[in-house]
mmCIF file of C-alpha atoms and ligand atoms in Angstrom:
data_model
loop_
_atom_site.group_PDB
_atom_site.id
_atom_site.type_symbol
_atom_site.label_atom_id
_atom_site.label_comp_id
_atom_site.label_asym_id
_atom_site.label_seq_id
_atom_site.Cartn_x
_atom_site.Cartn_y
_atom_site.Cartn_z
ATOM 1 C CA UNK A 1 12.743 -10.804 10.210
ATOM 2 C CA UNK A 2 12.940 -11.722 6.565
ATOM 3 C CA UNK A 3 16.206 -10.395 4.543
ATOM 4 C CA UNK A 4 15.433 -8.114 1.903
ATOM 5 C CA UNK A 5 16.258 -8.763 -1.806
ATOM 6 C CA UNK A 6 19.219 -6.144 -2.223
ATOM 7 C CA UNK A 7 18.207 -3.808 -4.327
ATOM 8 C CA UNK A 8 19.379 -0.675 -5.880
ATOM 9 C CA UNK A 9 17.839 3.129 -4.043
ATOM 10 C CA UNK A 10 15.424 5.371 -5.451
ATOM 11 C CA UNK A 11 14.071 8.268 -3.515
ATOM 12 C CA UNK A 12 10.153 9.358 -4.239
ATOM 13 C CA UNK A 13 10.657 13.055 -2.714
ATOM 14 C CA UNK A 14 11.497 12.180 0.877
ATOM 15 C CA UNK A 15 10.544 8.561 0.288
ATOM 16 C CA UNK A 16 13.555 6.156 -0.035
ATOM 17 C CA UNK A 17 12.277 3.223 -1.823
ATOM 18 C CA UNK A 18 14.575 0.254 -1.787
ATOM 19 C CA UNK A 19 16.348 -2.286 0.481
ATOM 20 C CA UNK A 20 18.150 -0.031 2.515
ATOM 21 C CA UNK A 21 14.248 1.460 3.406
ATOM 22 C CA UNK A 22 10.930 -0.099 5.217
ATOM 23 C CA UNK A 23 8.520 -1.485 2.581
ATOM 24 C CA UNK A 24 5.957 1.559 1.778
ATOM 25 C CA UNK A 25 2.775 2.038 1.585
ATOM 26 C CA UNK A 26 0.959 3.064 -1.914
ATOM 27 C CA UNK A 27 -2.548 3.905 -3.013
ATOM 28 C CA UNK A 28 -4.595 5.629 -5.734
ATOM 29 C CA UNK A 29 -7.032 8.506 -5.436
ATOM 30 C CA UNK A 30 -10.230 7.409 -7.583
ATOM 31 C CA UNK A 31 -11.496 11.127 -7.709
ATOM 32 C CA UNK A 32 -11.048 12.852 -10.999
ATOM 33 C CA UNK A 33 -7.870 14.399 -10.683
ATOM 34 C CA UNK A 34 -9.079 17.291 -11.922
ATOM 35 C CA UNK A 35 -11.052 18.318 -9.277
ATOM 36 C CA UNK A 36 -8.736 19.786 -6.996
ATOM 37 C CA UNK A 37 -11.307 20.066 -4.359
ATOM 38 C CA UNK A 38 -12.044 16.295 -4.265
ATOM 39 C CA UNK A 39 -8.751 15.165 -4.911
ATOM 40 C CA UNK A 40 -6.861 16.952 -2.185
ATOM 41 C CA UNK A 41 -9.852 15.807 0.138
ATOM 42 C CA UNK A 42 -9.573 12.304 -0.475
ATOM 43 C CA UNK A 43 -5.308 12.551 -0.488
ATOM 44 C CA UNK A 44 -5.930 13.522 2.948
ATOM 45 C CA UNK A 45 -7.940 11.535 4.504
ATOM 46 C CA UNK A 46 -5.246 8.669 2.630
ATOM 47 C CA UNK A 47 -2.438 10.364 4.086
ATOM 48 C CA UNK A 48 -4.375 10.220 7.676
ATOM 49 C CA UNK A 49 -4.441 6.663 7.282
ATOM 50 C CA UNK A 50 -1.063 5.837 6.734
ATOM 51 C CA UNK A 51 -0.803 6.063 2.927
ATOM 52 C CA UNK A 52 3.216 7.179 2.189
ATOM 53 C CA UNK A 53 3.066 7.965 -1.594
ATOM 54 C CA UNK A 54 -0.105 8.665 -3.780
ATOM 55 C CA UNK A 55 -0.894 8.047 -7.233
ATOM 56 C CA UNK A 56 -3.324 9.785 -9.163
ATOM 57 C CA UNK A 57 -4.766 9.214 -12.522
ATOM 58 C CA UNK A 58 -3.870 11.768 -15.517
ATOM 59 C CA UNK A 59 -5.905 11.689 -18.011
ATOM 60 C CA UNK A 60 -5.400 14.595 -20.070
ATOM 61 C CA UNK A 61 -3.183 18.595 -19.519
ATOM 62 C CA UNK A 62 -5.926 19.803 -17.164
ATOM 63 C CA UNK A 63 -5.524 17.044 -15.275
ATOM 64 C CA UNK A 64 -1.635 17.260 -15.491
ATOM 65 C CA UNK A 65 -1.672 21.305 -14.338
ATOM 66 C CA UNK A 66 -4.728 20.492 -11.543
ATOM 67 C CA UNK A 67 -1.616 18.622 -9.997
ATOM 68 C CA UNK A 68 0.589 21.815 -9.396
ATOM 69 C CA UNK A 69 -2.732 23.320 -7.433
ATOM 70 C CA UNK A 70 -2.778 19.544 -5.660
ATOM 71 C CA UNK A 71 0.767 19.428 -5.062
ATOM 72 C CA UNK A 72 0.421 23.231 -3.140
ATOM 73 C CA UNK A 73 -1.996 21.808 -0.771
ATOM 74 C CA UNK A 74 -0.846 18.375 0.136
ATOM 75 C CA UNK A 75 2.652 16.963 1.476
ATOM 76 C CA UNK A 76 2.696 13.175 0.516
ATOM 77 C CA UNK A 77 4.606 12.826 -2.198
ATOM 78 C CA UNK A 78 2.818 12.082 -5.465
ATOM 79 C CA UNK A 79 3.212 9.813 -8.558
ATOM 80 C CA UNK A 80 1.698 10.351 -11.963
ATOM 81 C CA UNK A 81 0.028 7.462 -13.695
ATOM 82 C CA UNK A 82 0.246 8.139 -17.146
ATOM 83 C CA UNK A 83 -0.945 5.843 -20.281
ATOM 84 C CA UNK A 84 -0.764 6.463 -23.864
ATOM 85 C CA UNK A 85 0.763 10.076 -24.339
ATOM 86 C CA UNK A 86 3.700 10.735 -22.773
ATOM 87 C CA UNK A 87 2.874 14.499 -23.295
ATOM 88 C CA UNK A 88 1.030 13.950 -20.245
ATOM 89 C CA UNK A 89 4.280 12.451 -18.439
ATOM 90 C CA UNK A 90 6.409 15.817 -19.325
ATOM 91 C CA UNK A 91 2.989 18.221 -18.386
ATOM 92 C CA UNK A 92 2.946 16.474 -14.835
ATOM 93 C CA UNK A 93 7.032 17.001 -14.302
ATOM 94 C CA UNK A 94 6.350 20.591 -14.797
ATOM 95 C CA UNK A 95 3.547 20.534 -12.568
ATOM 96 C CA UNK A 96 6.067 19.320 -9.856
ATOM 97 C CA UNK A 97 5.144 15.818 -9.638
ATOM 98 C CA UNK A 98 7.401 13.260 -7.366
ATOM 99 C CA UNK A 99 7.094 10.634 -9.875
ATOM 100 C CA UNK A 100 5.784 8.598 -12.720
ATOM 101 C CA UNK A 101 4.440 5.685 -13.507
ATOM 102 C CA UNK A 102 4.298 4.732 -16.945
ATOM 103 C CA UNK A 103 2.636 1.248 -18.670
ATOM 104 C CA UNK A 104 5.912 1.382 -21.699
ATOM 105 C CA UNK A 105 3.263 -1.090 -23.652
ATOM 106 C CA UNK A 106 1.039 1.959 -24.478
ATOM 107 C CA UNK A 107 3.035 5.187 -24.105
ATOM 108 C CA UNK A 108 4.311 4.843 -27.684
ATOM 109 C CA UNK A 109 7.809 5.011 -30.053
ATOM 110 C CA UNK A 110 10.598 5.166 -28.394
ATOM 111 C CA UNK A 111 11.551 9.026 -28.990
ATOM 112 C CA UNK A 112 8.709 9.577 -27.347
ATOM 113 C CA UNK A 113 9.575 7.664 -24.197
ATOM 114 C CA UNK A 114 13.353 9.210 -24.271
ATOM 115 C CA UNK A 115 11.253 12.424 -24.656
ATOM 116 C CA UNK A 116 9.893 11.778 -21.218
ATOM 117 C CA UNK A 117 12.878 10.011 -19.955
ATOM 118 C CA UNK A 118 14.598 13.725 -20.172
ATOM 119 C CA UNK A 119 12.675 15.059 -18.698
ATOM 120 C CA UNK A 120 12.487 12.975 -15.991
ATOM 121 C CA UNK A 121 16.066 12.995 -15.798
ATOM 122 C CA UNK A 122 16.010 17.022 -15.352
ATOM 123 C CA UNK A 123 14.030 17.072 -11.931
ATOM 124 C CA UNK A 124 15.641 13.462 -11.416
ATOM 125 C CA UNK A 125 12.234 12.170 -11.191
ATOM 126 C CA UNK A 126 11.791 8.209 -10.908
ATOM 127 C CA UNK A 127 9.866 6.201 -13.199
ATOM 128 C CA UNK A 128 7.672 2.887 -12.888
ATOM 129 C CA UNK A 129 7.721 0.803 -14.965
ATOM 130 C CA UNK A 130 4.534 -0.603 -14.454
ATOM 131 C CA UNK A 131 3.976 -4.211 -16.527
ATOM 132 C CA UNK A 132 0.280 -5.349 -16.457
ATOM 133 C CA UNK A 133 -1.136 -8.627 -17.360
ATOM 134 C CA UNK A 134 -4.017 -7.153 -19.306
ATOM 135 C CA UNK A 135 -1.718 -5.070 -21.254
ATOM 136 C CA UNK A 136 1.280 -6.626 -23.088
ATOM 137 C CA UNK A 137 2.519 -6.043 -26.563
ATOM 138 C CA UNK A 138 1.448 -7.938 -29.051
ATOM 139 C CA UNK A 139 5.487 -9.601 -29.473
ATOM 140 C CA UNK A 140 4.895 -11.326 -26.134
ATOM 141 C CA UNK A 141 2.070 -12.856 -27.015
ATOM 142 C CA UNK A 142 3.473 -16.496 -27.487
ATOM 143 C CA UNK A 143 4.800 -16.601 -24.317
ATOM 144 C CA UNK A 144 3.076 -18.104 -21.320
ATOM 145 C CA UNK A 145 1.591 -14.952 -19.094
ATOM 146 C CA UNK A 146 4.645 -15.185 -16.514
ATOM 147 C CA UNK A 147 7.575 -14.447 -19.113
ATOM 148 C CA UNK A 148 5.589 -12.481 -21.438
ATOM 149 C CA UNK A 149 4.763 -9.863 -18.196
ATOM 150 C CA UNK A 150 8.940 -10.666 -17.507
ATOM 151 C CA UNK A 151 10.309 -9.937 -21.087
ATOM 152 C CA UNK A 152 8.021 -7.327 -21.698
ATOM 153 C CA UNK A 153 9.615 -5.563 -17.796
ATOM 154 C CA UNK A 154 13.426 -6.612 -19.096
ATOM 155 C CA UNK A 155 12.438 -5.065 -23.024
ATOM 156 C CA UNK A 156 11.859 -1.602 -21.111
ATOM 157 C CA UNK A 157 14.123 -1.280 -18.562
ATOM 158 C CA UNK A 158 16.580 -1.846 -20.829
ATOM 159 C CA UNK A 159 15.164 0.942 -22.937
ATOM 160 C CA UNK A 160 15.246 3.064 -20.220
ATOM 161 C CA UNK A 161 18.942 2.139 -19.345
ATOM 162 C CA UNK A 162 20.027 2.843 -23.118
ATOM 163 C CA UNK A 163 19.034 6.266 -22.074
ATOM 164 C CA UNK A 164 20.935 6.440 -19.083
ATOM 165 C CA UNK A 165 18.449 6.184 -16.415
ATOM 166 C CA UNK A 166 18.414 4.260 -13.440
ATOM 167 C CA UNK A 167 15.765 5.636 -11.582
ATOM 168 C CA UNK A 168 13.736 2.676 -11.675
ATOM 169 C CA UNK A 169 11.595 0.631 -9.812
ATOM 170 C CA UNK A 170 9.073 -1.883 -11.687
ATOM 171 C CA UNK A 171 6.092 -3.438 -11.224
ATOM 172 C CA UNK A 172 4.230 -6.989 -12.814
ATOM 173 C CA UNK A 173 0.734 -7.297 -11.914
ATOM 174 C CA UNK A 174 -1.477 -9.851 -13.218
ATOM 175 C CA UNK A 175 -5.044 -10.608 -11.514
ATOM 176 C CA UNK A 176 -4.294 -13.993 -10.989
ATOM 177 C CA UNK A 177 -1.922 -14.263 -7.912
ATOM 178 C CA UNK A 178 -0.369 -17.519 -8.959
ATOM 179 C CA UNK A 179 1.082 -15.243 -12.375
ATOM 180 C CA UNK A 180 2.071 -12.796 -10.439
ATOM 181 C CA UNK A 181 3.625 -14.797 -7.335
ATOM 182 C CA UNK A 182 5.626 -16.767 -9.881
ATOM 183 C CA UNK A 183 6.403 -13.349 -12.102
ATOM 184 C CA UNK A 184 7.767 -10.831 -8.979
ATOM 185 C CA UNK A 185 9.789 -14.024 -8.355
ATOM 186 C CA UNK A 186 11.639 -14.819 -11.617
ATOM 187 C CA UNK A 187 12.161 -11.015 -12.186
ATOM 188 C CA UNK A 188 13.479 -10.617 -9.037
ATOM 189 C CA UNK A 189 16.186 -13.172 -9.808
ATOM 190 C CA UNK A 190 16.890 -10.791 -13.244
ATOM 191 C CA UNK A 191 17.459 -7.233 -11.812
ATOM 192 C CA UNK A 192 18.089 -5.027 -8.628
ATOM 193 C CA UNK A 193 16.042 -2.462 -9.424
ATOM 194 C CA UNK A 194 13.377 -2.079 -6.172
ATOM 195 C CA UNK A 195 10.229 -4.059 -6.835
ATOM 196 C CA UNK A 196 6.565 -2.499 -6.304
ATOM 197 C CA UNK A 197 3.742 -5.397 -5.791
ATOM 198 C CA UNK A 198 0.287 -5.686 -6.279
ATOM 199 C CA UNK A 199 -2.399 -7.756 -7.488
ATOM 200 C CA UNK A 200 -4.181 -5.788 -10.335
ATOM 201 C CA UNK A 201 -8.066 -6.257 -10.344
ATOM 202 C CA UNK A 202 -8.017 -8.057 -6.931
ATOM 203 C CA UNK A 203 -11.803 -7.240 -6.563
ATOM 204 C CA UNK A 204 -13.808 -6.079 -4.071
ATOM 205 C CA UNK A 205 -12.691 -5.399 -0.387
ATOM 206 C CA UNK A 206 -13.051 -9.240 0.637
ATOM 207 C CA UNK A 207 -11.912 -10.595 -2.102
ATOM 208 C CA UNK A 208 -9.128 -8.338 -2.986
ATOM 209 C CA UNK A 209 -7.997 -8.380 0.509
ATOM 210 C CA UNK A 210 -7.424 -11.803 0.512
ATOM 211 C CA UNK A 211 -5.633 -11.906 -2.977
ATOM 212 C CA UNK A 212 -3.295 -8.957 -2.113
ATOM 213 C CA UNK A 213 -2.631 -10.419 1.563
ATOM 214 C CA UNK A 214 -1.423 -13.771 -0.401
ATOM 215 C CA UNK A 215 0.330 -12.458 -3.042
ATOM 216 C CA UNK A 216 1.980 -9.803 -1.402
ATOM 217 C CA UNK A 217 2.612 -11.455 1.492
ATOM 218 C CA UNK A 218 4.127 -14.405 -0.078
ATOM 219 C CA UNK A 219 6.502 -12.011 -1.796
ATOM 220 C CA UNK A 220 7.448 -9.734 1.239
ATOM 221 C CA UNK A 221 8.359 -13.347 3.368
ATOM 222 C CA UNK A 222 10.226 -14.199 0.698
ATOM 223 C CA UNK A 223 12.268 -10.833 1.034
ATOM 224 C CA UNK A 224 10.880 -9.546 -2.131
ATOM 225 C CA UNK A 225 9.308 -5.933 -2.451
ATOM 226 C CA UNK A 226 9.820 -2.438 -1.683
ATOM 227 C CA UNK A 227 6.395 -0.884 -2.170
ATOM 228 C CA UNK A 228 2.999 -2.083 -1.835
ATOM 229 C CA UNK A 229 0.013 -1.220 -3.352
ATOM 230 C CA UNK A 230 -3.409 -3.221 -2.590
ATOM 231 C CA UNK A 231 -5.691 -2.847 -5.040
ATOM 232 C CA UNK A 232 -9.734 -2.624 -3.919
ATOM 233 C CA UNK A 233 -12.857 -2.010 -5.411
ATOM 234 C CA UNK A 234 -13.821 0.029 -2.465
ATOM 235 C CA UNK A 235 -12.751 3.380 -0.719
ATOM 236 C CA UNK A 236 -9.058 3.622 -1.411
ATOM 237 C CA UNK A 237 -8.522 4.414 2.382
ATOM 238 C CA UNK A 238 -9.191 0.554 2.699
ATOM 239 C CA UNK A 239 -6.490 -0.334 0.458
ATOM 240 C CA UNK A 240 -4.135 1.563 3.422
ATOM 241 C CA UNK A 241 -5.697 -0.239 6.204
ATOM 242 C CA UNK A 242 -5.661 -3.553 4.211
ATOM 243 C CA UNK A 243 -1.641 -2.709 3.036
ATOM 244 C CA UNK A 244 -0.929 -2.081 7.111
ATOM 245 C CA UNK A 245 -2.594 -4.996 7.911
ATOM 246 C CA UNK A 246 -0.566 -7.212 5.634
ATOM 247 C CA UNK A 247 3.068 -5.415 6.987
ATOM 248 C CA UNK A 248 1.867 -6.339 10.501
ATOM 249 C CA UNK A 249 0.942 -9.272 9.970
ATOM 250 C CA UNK A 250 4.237 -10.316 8.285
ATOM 251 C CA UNK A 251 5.995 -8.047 11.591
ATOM 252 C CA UNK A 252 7.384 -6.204 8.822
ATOM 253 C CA UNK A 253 5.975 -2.983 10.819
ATOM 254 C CA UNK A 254 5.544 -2.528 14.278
ATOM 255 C CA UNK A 255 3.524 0.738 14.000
ATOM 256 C CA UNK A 256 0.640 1.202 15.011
ATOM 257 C CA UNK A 257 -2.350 -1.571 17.037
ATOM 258 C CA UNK A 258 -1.707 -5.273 16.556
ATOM 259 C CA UNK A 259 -5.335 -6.397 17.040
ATOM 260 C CA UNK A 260 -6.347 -9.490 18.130
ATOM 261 C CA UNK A 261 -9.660 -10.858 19.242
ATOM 262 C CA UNK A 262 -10.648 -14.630 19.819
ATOM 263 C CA UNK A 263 -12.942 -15.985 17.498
ATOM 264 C CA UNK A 264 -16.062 -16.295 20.123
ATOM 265 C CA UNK A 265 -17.579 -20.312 21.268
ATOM 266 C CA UNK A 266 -19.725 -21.343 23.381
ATOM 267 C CA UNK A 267 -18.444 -20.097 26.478
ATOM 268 C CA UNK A 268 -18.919 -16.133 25.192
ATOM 269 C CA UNK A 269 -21.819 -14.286 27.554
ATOM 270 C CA UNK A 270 -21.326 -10.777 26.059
ATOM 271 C CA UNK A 271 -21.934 -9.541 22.512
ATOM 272 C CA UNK A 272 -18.431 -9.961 21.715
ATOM 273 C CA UNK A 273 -18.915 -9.198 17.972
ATOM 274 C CA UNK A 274 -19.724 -5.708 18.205
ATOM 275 C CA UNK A 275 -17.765 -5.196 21.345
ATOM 276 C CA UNK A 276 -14.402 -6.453 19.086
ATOM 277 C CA UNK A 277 -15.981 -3.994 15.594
ATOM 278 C CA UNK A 278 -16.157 -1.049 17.622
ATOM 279 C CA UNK A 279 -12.825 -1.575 19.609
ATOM 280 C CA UNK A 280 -10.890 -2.201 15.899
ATOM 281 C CA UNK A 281 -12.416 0.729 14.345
ATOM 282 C CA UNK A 282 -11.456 3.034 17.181
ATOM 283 C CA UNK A 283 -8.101 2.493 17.475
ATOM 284 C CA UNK A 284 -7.600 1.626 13.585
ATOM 285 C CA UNK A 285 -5.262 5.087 13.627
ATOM 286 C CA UNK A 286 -3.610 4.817 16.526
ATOM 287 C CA UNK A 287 0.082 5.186 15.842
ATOM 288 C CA UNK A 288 1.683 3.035 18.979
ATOM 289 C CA UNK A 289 2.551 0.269 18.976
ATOM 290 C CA UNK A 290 0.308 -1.827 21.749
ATOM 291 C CA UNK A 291 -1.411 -5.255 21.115
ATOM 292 C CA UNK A 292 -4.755 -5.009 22.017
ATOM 293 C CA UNK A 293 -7.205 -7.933 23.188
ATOM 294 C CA UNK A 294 -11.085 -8.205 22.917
ATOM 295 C CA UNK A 295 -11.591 -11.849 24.462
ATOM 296 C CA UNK A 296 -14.745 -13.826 25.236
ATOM 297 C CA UNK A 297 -15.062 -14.941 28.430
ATOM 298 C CA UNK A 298 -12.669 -13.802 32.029
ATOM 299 C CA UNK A 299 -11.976 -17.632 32.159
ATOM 300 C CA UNK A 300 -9.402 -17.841 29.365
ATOM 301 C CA UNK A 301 -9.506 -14.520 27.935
ATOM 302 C CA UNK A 302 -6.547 -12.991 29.504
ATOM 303 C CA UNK A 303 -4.951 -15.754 30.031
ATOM 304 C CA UNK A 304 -5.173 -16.662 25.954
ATOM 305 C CA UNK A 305 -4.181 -13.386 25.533
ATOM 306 C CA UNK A 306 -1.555 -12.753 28.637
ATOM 307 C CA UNK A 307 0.904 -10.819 25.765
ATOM 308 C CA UNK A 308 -1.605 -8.205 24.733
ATOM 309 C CA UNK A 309 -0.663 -4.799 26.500
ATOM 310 C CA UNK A 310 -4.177 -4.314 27.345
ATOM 311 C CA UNK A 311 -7.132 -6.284 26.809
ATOM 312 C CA UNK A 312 -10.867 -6.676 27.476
ATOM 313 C CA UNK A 313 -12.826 -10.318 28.076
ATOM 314 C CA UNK A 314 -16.332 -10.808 28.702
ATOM 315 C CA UNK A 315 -18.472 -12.547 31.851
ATOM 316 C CA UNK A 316 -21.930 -13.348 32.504
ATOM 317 C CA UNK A 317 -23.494 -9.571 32.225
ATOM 318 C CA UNK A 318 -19.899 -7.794 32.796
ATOM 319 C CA UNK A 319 -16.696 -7.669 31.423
ATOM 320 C CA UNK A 320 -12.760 -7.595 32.881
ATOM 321 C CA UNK A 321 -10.049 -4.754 31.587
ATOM 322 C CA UNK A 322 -6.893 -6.455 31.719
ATOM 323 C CA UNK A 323 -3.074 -5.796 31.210
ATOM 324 C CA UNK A 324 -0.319 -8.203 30.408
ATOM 325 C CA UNK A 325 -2.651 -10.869 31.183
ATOM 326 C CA UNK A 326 -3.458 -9.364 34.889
ATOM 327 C CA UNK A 327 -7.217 -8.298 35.501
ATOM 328 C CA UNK A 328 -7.609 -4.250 36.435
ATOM 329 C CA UNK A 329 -11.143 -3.554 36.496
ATOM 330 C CA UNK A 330 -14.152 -5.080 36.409
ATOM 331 C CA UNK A 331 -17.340 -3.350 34.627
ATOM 332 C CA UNK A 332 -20.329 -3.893 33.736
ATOM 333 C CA UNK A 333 -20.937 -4.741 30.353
ATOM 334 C CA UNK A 334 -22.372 -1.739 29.229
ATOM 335 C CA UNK A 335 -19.680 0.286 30.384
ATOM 336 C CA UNK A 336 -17.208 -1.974 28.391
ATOM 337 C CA UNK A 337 -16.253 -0.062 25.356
ATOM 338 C CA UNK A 338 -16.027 3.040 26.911
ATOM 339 C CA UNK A 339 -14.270 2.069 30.002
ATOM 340 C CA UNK A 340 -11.742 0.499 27.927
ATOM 341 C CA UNK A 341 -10.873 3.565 25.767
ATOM 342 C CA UNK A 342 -10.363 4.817 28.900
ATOM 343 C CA UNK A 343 -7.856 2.911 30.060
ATOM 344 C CA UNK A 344 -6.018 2.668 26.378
ATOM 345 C CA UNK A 345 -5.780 6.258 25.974
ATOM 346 C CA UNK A 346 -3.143 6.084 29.253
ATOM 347 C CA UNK A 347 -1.273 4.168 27.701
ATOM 348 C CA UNK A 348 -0.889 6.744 24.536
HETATM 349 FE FE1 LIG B 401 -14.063 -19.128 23.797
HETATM 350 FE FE2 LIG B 401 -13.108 -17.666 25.834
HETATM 351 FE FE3 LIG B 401 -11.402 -18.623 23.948
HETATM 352 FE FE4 LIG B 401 -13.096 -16.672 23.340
HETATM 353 S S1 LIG B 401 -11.440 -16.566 24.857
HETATM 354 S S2 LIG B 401 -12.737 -18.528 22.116
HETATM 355 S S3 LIG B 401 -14.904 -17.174 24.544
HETATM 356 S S4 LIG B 401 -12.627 -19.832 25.384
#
């Protein structure tokens, strides 16, 4: 629906990241990557929700070799985030990570970054080059936040060209979505490499949802971005949902349940609210694709929502199951939940 920046390829194990690819879906594990119990756990229960590539935070070498024990038990490919010693970066390789993601404003002198860079280039492992806001080197300091996070993404993809390596994708992340709108944009003008977004520091779910969904979203209609990463304060398996949400919502990706449910008036008779909670929560991993409908009231319900595959709208004391706008069934309303997982899971 929207055309896609063209952009150079880079594959993340079986994950081709580019414009030739469908926009994936990133998040971070928040357990301490050295527990390997914890960690695989939680990559998991990401990779149940949807979540395509996984990064994971390494903050020192046991945390580097916990990942070959990680990488034994898990199959979604995996991306080191290393800061400050690229030690860590060359560790993690050899531990059989996918990729890396490095923040060039704090991983030191430049031997030390072509250090990692062949290294990388051994096991032809891609590299991030992941800008943030928060931070930049001190040279960029006089420029406004927009072309310091830009010149400070050109400064080290360069560096990593002069090396001969083009296995590249980049990221500019500020925590105001305005900077970082107005950043992916004027990079993306600069360079073909493929683009990962985010919001850094978004918040909390609500708010963070909402900054992500904007500033992501405003990027992806635009055509721009390859990878997505929402950042949360919150379980990281909401970061999935929330990322899913936004690549639906933009009909980037058809996956999976496009819910809809009206926003209740006067005219509702059932508890709708709850009805429309529990009915999004169980189907949240369904992997058809089906638009599903929890209406208000039989009067306009399925008519309002005549395009949902199937649907449920509420009466006085009973509800109607409905398909393609066409009433099935009629229940009583404390059958209605139940009754209509029935009749979803034929259509599975
Ligand atoms: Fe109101 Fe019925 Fe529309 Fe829901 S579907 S908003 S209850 S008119």
């Amino acid at each position: 629906m929207f055309e896609r920046r063209k952009t150079k390829q880079i594959h993340i194990a079986e994950v081709g990241i580019g414009s030739n690819y469908p926009v994936s879906i990133q998040s971070m594990t928040n357990t301490d990557t050295r527990d390997f119990k914890s960690t695989v756990n939680q990559i998991k229960k990401l990779e149940e929700a949807g979540c395509e590539l996984i990064r994971l935070a390494i903050v020192d070498q046991q945390a580097a070799h916990s990942l070959k024990e990680i990488k034994k038990n898990t199959s979604v490919p995996l991306i080191a985030d290393i800061h400050f010693d690229y030690r860590l970066a060359i560790a993690s390789i050899e531990s059989g990570v996918d990729s890396l993601r490095i923040n060039p404003g704090n991983i030191g002198s430049k031997e030390n970054i072509k250090k990692l860079v062949d290294k990388a280039k051994e096991r032809k492992i891609p590299i991030r080059i992941g800008v943030n806001s928060g931070s930049l080197e001190k040279e960029f300091s006089d420029l406004n936040p927009v072309d310091a996070m830009v010149a400070s993404a050109i400064k080290h993809i360069k560096l990593l060209e002069h090396y001969d390596y083009e296995q590249i994708k980049v990221s500019i992340k500020s925590s105001s979505v305005p900077v970082t709108i107005k950043a992916y944009r004027s990079l993306a003008k600069m360079i073909d490499y493929p683009l990962h977004l985010g919001v850094t520091e978004s918040g909390t779910y609500e708010s963070g949802a909402v900054k992500s969904s904007i500033g992501i979203g405003s990027l992806l209609a635009e055509g721009i971005g390859d990878t997505i990463r929402v950042s949360l304060t919150d379980d990281p398996v909401k970061e999935v949902l929330v990322a899913y949400e936004i690549l639906k919502a933009l009909e980037i990706r058809k996956k999976g349940i496009n819910f809809i449910s009206c926003p209740t008036c006067g005219r509702t008779e059932i508890d709708l609210i709850n009805l429309a909670k529990k009915v999004e929560i169980a189907t949240k991993t369904i992997k058809t694709s089906l638009t599903i409908a929890v209406m208000g009231c039989v009067v306009n319900g399925p008519g309002e929502a005549s395009h949902a595959d199937i649907g449920i709208a509420g009466g006085k004391d009973k509800c109607v199951i409905f398909k393609k706008g066409q009433v099935i069934k009629t229940i009583p309303e404390y059958q209605a939940f139940d009754a209509f997982m029935e009749e979803l899971q034929s259509l599975l």
